[in-house]
JSON list of C-alpha atoms in Angstrom, two decimals:
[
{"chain": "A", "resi": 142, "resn": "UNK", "atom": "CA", "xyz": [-21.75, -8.67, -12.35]},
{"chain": "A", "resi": 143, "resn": "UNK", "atom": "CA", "xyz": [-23.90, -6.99, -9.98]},
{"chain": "A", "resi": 144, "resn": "UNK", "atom": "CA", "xyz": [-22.10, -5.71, -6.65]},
{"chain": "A", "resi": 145, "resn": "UNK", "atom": "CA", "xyz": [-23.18, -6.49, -3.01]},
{"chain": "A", "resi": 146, "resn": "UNK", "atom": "CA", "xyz": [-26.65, -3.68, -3.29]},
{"chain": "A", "resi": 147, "resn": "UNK", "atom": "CA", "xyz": [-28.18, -2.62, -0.13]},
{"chain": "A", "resi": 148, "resn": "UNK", "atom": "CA", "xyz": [-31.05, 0.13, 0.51]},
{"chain": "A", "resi": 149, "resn": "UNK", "atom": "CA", "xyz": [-31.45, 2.48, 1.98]},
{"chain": "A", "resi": 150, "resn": "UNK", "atom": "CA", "xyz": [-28.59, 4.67, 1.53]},
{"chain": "A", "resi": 151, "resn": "UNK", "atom": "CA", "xyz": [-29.53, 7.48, 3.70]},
{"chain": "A", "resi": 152, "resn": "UNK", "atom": "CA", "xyz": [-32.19, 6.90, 6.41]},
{"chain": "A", "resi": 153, "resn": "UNK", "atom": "CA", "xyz": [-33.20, 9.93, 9.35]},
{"chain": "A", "resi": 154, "resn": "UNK", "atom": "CA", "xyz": [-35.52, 8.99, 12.04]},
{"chain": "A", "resi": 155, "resn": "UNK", "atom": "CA", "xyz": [-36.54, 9.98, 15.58]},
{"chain": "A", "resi": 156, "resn": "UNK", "atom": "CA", "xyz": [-35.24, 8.22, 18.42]},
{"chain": "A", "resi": 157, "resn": "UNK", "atom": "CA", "xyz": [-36.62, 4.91, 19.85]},
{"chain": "A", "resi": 158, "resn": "UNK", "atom": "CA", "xyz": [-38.44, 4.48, 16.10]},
{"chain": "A", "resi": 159, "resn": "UNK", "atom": "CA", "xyz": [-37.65, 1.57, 14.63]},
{"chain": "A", "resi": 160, "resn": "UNK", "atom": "CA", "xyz": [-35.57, 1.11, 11.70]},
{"chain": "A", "resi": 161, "resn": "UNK", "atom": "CA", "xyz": [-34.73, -1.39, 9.35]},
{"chain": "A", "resi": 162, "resn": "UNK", "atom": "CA", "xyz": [-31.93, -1.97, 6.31]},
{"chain": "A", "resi": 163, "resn": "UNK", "atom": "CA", "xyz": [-31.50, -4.52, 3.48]},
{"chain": "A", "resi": 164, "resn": "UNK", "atom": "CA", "xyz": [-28.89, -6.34, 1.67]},
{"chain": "A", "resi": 165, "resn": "UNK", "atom": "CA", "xyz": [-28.70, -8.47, -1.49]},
{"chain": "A", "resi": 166, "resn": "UNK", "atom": "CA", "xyz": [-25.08, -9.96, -1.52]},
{"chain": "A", "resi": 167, "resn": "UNK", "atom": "CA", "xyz": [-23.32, -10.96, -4.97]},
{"chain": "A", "resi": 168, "resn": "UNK", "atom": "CA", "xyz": [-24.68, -13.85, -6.09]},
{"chain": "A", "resi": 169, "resn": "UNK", "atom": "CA", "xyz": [-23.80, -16.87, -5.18]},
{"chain": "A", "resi": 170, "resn": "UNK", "atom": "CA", "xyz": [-22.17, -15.77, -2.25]},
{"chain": "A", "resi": 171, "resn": "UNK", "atom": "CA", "xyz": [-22.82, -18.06, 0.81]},
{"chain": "A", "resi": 172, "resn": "UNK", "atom": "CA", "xyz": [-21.33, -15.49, 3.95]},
{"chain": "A", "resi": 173, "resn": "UNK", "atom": "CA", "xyz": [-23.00, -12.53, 3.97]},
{"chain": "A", "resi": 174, "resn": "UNK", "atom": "CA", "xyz": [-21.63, -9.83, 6.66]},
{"chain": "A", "resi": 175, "resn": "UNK", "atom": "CA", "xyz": [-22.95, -7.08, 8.68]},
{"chain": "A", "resi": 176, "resn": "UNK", "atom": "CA", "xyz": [-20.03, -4.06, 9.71]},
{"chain": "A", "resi": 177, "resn": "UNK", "atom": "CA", "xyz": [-21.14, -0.80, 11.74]},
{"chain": "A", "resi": 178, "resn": "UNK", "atom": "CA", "xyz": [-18.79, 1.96, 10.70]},
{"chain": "A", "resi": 179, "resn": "UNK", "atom": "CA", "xyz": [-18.79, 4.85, 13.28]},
{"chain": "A", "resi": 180, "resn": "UNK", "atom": "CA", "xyz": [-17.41, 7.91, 11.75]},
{"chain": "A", "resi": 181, "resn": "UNK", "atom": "CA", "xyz": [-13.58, 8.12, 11.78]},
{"chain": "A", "resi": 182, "resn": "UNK", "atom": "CA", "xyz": [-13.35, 4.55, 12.44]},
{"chain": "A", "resi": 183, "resn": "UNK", "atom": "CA", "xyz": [-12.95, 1.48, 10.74]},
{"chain": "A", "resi": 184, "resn": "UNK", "atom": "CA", "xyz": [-15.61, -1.04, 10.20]},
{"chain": "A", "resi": 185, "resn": "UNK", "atom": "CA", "xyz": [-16.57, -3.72, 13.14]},
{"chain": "A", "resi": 186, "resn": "UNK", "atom": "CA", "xyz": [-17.96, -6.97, 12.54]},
{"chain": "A", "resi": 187, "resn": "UNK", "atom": "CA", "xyz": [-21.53, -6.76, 13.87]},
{"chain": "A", "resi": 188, "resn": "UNK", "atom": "CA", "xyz": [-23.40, -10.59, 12.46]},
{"chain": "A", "resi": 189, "resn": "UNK", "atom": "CA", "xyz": [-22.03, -13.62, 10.00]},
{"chain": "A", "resi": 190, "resn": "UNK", "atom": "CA", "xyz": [-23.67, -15.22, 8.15]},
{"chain": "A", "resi": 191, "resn": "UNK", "atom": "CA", "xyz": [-23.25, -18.44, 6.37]},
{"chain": "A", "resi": 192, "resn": "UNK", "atom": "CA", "xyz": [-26.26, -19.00, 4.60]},
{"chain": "A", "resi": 193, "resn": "UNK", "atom": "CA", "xyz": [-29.03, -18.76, 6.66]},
{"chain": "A", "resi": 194, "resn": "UNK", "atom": "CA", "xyz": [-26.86, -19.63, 9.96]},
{"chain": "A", "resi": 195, "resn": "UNK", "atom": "CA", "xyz": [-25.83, -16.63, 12.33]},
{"chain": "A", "resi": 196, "resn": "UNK", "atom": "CA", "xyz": [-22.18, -18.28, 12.93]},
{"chain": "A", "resi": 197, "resn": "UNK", "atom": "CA", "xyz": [-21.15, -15.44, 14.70]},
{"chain": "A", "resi": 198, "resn": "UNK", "atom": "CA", "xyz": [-23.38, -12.61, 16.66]},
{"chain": "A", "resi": 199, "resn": "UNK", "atom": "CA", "xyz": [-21.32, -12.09, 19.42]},
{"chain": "A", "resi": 200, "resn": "UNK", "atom": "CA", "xyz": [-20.66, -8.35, 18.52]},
{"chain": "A", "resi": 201, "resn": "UNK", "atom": "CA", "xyz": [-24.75, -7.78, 17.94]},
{"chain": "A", "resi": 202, "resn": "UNK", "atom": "CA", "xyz": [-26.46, -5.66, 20.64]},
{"chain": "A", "resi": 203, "resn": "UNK", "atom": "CA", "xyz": [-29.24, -8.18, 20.70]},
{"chain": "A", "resi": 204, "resn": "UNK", "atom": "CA", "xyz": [-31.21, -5.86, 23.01]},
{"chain": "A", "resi": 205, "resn": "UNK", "atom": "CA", "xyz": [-32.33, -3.89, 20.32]},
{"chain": "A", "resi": 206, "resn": "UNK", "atom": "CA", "xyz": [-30.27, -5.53, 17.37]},
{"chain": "A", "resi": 207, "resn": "UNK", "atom": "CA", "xyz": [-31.57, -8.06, 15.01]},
{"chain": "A", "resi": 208, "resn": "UNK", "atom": "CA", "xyz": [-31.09, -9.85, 11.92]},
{"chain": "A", "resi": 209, "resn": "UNK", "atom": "CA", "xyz": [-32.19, -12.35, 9.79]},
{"chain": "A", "resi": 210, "resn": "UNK", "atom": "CA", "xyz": [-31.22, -14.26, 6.41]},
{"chain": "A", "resi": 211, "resn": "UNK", "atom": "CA", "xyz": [-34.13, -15.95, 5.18]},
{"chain": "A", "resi": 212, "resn": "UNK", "atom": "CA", "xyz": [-33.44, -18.65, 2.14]},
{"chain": "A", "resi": 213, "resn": "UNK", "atom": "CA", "xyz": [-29.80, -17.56, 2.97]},
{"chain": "A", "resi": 214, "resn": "UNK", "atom": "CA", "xyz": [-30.03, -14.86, 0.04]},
{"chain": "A", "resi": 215, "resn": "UNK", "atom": "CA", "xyz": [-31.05, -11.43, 0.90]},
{"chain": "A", "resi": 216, "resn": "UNK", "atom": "CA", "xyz": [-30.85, -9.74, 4.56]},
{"chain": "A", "resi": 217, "resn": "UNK", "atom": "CA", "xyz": [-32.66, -7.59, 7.30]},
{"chain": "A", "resi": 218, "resn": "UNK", "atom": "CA", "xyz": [-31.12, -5.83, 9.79]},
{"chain": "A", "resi": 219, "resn": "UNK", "atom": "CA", "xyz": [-33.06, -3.75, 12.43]},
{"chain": "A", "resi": 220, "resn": "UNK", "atom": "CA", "xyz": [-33.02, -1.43, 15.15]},
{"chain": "A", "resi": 221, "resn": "UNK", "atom": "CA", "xyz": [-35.93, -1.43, 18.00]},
{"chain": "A", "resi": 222, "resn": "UNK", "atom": "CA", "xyz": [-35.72, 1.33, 19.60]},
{"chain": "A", "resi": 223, "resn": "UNK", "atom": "CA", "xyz": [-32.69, 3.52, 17.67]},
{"chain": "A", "resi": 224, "resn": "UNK", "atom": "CA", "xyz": [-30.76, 5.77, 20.23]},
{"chain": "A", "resi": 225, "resn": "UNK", "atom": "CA", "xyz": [-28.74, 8.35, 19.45]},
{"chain": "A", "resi": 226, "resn": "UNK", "atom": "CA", "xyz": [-25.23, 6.46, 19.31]},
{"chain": "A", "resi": 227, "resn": "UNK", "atom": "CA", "xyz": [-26.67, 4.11, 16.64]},
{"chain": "A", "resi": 228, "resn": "UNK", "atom": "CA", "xyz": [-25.33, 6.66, 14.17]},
{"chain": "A", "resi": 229, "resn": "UNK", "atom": "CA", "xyz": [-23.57, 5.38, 12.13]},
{"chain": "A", "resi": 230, "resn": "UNK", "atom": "CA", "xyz": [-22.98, 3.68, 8.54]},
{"chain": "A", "resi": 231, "resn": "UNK", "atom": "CA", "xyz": [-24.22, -0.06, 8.69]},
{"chain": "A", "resi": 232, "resn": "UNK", "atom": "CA", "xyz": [-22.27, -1.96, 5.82]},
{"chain": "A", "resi": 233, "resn": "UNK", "atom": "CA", "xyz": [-23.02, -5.11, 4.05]},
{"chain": "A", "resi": 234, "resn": "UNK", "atom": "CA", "xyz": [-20.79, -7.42, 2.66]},
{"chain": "A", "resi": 235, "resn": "UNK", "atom": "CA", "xyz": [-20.37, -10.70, 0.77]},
{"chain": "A", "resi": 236, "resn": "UNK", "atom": "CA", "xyz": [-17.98, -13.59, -0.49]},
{"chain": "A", "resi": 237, "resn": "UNK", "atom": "CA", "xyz": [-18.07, -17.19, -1.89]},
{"chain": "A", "resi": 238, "resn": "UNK", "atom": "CA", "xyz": [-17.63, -18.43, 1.84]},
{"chain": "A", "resi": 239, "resn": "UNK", "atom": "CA", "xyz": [-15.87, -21.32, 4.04]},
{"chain": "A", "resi": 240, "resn": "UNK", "atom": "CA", "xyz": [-13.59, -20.88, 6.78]},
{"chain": "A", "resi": 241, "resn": "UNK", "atom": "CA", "xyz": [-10.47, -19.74, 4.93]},
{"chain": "A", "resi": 242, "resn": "UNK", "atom": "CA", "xyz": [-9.29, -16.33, 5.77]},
{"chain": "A", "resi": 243, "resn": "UNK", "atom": "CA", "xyz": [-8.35, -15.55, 2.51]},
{"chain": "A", "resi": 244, "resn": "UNK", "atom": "CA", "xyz": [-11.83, -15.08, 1.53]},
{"chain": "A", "resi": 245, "resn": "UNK", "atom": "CA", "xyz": [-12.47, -11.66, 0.04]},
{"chain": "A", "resi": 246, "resn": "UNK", "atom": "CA", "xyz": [-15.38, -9.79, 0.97]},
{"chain": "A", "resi": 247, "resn": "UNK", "atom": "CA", "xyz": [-17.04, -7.29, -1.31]},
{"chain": "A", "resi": 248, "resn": "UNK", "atom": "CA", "xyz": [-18.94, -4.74, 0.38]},
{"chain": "A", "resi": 249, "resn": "UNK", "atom": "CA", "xyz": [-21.93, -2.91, -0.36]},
{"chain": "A", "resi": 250, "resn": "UNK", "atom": "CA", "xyz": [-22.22, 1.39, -0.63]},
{"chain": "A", "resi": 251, "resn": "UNK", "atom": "CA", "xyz": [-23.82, 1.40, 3.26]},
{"chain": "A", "resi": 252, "resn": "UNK", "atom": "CA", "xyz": [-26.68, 2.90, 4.74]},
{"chain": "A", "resi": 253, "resn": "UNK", "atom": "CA", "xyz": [-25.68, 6.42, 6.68]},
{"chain": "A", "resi": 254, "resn": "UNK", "atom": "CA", "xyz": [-27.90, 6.45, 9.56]},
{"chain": "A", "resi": 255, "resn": "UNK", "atom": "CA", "xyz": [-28.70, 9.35, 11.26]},
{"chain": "A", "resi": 256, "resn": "UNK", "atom": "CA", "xyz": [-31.31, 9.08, 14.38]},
{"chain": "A", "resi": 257, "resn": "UNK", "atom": "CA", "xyz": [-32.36, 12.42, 16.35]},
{"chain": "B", "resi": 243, "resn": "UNK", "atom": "CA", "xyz": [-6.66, -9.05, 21.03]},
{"chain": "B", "resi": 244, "resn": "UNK", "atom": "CA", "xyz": [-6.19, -8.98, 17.46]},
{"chain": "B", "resi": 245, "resn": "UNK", "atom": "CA", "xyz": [-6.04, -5.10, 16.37]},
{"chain": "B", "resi": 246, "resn": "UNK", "atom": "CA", "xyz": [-4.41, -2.87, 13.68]},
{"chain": "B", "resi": 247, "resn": "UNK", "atom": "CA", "xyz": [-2.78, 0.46, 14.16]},
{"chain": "B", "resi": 248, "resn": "UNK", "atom": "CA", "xyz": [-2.38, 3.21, 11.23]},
{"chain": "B", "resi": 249, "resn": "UNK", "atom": "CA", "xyz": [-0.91, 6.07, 11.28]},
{"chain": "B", "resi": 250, "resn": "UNK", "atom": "CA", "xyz": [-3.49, 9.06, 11.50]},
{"chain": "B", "resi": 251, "resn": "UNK", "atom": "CA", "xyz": [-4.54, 11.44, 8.78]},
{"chain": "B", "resi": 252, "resn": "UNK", "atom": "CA", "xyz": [-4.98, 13.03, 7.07]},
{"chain": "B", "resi": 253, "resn": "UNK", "atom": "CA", "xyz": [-2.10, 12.37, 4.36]},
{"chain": "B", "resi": 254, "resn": "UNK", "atom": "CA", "xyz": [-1.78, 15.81, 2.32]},
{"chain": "B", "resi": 255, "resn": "UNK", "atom": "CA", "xyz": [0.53, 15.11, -0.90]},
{"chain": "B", "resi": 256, "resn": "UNK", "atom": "CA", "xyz": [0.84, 17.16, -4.61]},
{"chain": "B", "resi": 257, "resn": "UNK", "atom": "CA", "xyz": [0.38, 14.77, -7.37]},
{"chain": "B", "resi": 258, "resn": "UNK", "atom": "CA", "xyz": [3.00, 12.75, -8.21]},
{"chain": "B", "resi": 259, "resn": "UNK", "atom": "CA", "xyz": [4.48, 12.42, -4.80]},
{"chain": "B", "resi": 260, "resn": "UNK", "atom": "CA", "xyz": [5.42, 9.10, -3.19]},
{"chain": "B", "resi": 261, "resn": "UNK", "atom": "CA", "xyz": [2.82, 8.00, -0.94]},
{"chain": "B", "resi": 262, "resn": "UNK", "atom": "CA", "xyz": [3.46, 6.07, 2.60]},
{"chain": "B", "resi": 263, "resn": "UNK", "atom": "CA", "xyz": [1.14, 5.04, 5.17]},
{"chain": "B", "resi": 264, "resn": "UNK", "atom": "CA", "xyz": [1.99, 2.71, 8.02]},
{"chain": "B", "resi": 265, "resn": "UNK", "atom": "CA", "xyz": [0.01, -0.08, 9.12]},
{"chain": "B", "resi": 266, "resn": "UNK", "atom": "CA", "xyz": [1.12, -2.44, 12.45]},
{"chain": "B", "resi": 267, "resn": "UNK", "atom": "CA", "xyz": [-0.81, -5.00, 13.82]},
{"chain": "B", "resi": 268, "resn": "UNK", "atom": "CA", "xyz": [-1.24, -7.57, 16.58]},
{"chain": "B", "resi": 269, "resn": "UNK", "atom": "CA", "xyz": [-2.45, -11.10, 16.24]},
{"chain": "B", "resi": 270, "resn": "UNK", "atom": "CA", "xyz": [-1.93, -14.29, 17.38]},
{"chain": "B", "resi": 271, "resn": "UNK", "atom": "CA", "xyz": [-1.09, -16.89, 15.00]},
{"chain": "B", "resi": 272, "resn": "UNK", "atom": "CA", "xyz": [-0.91, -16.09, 11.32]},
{"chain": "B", "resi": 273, "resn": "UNK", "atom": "CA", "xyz": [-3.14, -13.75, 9.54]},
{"chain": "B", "resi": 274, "resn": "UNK", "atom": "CA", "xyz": [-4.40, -12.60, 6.48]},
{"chain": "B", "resi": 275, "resn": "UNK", "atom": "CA", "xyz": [-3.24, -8.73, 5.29]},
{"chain": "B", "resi": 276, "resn": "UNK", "atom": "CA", "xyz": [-4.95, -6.56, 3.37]},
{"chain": "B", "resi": 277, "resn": "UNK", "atom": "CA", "xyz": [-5.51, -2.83, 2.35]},
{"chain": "B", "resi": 278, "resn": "UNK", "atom": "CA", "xyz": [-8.94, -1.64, 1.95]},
{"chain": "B", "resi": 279, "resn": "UNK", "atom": "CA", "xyz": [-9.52, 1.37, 0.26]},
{"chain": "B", "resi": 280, "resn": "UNK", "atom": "CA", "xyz": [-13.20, 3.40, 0.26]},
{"chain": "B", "resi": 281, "resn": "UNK", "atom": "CA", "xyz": [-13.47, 6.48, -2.22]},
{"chain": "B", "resi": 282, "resn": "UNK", "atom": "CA", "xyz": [-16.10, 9.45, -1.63]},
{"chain": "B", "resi": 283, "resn": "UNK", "atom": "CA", "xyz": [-19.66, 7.94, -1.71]},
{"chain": "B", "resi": 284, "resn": "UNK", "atom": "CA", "xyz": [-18.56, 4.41, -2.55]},
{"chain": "B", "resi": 285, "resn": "UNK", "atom": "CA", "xyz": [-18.33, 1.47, -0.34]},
{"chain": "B", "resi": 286, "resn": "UNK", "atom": "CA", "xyz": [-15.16, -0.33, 0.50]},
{"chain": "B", "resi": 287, "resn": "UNK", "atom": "CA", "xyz": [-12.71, -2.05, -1.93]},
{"chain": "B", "resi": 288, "resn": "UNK", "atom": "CA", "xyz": [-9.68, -4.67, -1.63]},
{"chain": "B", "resi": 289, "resn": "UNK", "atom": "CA", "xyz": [-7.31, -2.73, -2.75]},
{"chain": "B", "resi": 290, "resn": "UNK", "atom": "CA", "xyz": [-4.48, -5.93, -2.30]},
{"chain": "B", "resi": 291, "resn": "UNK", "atom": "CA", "xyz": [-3.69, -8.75, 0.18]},
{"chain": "B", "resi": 292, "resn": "UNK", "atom": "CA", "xyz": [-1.39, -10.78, 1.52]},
{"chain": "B", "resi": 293, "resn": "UNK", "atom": "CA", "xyz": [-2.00, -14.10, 3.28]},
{"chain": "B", "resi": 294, "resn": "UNK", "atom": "CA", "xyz": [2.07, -14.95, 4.68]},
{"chain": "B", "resi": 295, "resn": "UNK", "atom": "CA", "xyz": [5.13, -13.06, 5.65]},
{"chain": "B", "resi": 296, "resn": "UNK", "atom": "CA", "xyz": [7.22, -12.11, 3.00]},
{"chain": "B", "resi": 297, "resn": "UNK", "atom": "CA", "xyz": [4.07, -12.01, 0.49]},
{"chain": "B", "resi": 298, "resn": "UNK", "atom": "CA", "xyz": [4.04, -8.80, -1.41]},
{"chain": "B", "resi": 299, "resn": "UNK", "atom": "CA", "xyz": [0.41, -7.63, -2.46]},
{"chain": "B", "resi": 300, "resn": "UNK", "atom": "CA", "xyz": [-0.16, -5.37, -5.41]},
{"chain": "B", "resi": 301, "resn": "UNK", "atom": "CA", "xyz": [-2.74, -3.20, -7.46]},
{"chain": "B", "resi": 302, "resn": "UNK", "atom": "CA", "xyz": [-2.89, 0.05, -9.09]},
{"chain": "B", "resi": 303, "resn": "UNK", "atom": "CA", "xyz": [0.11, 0.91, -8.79]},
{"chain": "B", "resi": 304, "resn": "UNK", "atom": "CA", "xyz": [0.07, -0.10, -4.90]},
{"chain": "B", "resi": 305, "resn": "UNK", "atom": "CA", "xyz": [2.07, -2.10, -3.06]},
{"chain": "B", "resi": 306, "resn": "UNK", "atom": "CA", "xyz": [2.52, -3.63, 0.78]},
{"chain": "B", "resi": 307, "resn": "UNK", "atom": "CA", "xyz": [5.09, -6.23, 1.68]},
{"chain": "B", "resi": 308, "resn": "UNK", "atom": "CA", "xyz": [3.73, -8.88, 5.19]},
{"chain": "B", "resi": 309, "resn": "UNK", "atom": "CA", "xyz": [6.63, -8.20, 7.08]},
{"chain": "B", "resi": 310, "resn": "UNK", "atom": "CA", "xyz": [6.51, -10.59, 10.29]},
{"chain": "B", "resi": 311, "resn": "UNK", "atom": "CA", "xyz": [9.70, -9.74, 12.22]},
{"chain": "B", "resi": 312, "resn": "UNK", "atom": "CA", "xyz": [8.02, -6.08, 12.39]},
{"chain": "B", "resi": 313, "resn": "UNK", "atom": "CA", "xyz": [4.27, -6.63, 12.22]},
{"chain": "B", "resi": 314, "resn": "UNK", "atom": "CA", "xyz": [4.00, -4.31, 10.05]},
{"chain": "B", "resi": 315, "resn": "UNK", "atom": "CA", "xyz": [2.31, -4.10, 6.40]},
{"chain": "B", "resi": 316, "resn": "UNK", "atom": "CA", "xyz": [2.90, -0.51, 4.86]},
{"chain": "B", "resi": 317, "resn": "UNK", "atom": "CA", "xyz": [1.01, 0.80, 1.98]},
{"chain": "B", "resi": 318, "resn": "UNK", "atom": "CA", "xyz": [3.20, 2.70, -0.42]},
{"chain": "B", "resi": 319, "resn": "UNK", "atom": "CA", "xyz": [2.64, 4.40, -4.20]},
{"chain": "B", "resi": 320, "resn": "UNK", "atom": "CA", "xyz": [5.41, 5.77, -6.19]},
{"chain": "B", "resi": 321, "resn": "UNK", "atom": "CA", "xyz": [3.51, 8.41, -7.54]},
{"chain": "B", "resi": 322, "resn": "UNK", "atom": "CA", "xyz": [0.29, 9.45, -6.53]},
{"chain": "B", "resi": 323, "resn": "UNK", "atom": "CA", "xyz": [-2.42, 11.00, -8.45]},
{"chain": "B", "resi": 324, "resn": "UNK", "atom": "CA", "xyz": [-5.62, 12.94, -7.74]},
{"chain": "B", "resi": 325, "resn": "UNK", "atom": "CA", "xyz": [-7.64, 10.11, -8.01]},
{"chain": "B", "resi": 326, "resn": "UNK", "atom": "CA", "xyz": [-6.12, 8.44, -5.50]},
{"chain": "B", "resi": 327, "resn": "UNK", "atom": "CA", "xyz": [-7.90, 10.34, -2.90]},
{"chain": "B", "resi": 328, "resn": "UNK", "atom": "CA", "xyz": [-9.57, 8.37, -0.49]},
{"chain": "B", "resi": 329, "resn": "UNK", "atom": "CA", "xyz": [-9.28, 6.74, 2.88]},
{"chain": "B", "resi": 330, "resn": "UNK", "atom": "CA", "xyz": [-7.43, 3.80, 3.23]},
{"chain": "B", "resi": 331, "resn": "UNK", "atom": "CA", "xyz": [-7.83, 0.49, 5.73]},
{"chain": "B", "resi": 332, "resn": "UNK", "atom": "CA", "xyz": [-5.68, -1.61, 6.66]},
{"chain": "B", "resi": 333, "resn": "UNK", "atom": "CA", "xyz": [-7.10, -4.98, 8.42]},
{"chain": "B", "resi": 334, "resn": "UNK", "atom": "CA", "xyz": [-6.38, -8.20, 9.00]},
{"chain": "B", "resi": 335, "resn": "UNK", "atom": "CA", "xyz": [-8.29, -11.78, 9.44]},
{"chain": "B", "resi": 336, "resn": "UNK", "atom": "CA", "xyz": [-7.46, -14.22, 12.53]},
{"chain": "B", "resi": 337, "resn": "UNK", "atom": "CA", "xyz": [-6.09, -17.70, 10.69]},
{"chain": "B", "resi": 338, "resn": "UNK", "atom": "CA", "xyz": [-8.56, -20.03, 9.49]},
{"chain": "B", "resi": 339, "resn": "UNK", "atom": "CA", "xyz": [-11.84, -17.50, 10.43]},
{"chain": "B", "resi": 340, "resn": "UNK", "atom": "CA", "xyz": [-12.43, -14.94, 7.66]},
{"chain": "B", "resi": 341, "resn": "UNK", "atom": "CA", "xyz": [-13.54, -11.67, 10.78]},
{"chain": "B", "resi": 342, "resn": "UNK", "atom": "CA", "xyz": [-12.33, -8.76, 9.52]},
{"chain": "B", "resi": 343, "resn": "UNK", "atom": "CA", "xyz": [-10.47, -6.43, 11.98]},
{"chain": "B", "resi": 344, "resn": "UNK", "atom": "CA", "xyz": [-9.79, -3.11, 10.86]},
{"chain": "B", "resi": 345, "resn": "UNK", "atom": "CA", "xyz": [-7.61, -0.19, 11.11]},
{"chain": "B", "resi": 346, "resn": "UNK", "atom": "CA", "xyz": [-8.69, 3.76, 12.18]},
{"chain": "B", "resi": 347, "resn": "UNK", "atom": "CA", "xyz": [-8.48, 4.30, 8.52]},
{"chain": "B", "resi": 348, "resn": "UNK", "atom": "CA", "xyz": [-6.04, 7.30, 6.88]},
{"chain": "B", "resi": 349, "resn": "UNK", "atom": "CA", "xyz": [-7.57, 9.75, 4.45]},
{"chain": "B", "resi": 350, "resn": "UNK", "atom": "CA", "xyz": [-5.43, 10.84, 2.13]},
{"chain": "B", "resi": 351, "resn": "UNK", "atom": "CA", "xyz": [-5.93, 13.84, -0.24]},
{"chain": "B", "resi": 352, "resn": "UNK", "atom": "CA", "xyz": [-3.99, 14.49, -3.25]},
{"chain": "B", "resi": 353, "resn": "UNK", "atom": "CA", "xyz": [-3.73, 18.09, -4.75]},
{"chain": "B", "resi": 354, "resn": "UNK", "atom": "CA", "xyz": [-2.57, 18.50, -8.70]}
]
């Protein structure tokens, strides 16, 4: 079975370009997760999916931050304008879904982003 | 707030060598425990869980007991081995939402 895939893994641009990532989750999966991972840290819950509803977006800097699920499969997430602190490794993740909190997620490899 | 504490890295141990790392946490109500564990240029993996006090989780060798009257869930390996090296996460979930709230993370490095 195919893991949670997301692309790019590396990504270098400018500041205030814009910037983009994608994630497939495992399928079959109906809460899909986006983490930012700043280095020596752990990972922090940035959007939740379930399906195609954002159920929680309260960490998103929606200034500049956005995201979207179409079909409630695969997922965007993008940057408009990138500053310097967004560098960082953006993670994807995945599970069946529901409100339990036993629910494993399975996360993807991240994309390291490095803005200059 | 919920939040997890770990003890900082990194953990240097020879092969072999019985492995501890400490994980705390605060939370309100009753969570979900779990070790994460994310090897060099891979993403993150459950490693084990636990989802009440007393529960032990185990895997590979692995194993954390939910200890409630210390908030605490502490990683520990017997005997370590090389491949073992990575950086470990501890986290937790708030009861009946499935957010993920992590630990620093402690790398640990293994020499034969």
């Amino acid at each position: 079975e195919a893991g949670v895939v997301q692309s790019p893994r590396y990504k270098i641009i400018e500041k205030k370009q814009p910037v983009a990532f994608w994630c497939n989750p495992i399928s079959g999966h109906n809460t899909l997760y986006w983490y930012l991972q700043n280095l020596g840290q752990g990972p922090e819950l940035l959007i939740r999916y379930e399906n195609e509803e954002a159920v929680d977006d309260s960490q998103l800097p929606k200034d500049r931050f956005s995201a979207e699920r179409l079909k409630g499969v695969d997922s965007t997430l993008k940057i408009q304008p990138a500053e310097l602190g967004d560098s960082a490794v953006y993670l994807c993740a995945s599970s069946l879904g529901g409100q339990t909190s036993t629910d494993t997620q399975y996360f993807g490899p991240g994309t390291r982003l490095t803005v200059l | 707030g919920n939040s997890v504490t770990q003890m900082e890295g990194p953990v240097t141990l020879s092969e072999e060598a019985f492995l501890t790392i400490n994980c705390t946490y605060t939370a309100t109500g009753y969570p979900s425990l779990f070790w994460y564990v994310q090897y060099p240029g891979e993403g993150l993996q459950l490693l084990l869980k636990a989802t009440k006090a007393d529960d032990k989780g185990s895997n590979k060798g692995f194993e954390a007991t939910y200890r409630k009257e210390t908030t605490s869930f502490h990683l520990e390996k017997g005997s370590v081995q090389v491949s073992d090296s990575a950086v470990y996460f501890c986290a937790l979930t708030e009861g009946g939402y499935n957010k993920l709230i992590f630990g620093a993370g402690t790398r640990l490095a293994v020499h034969p």
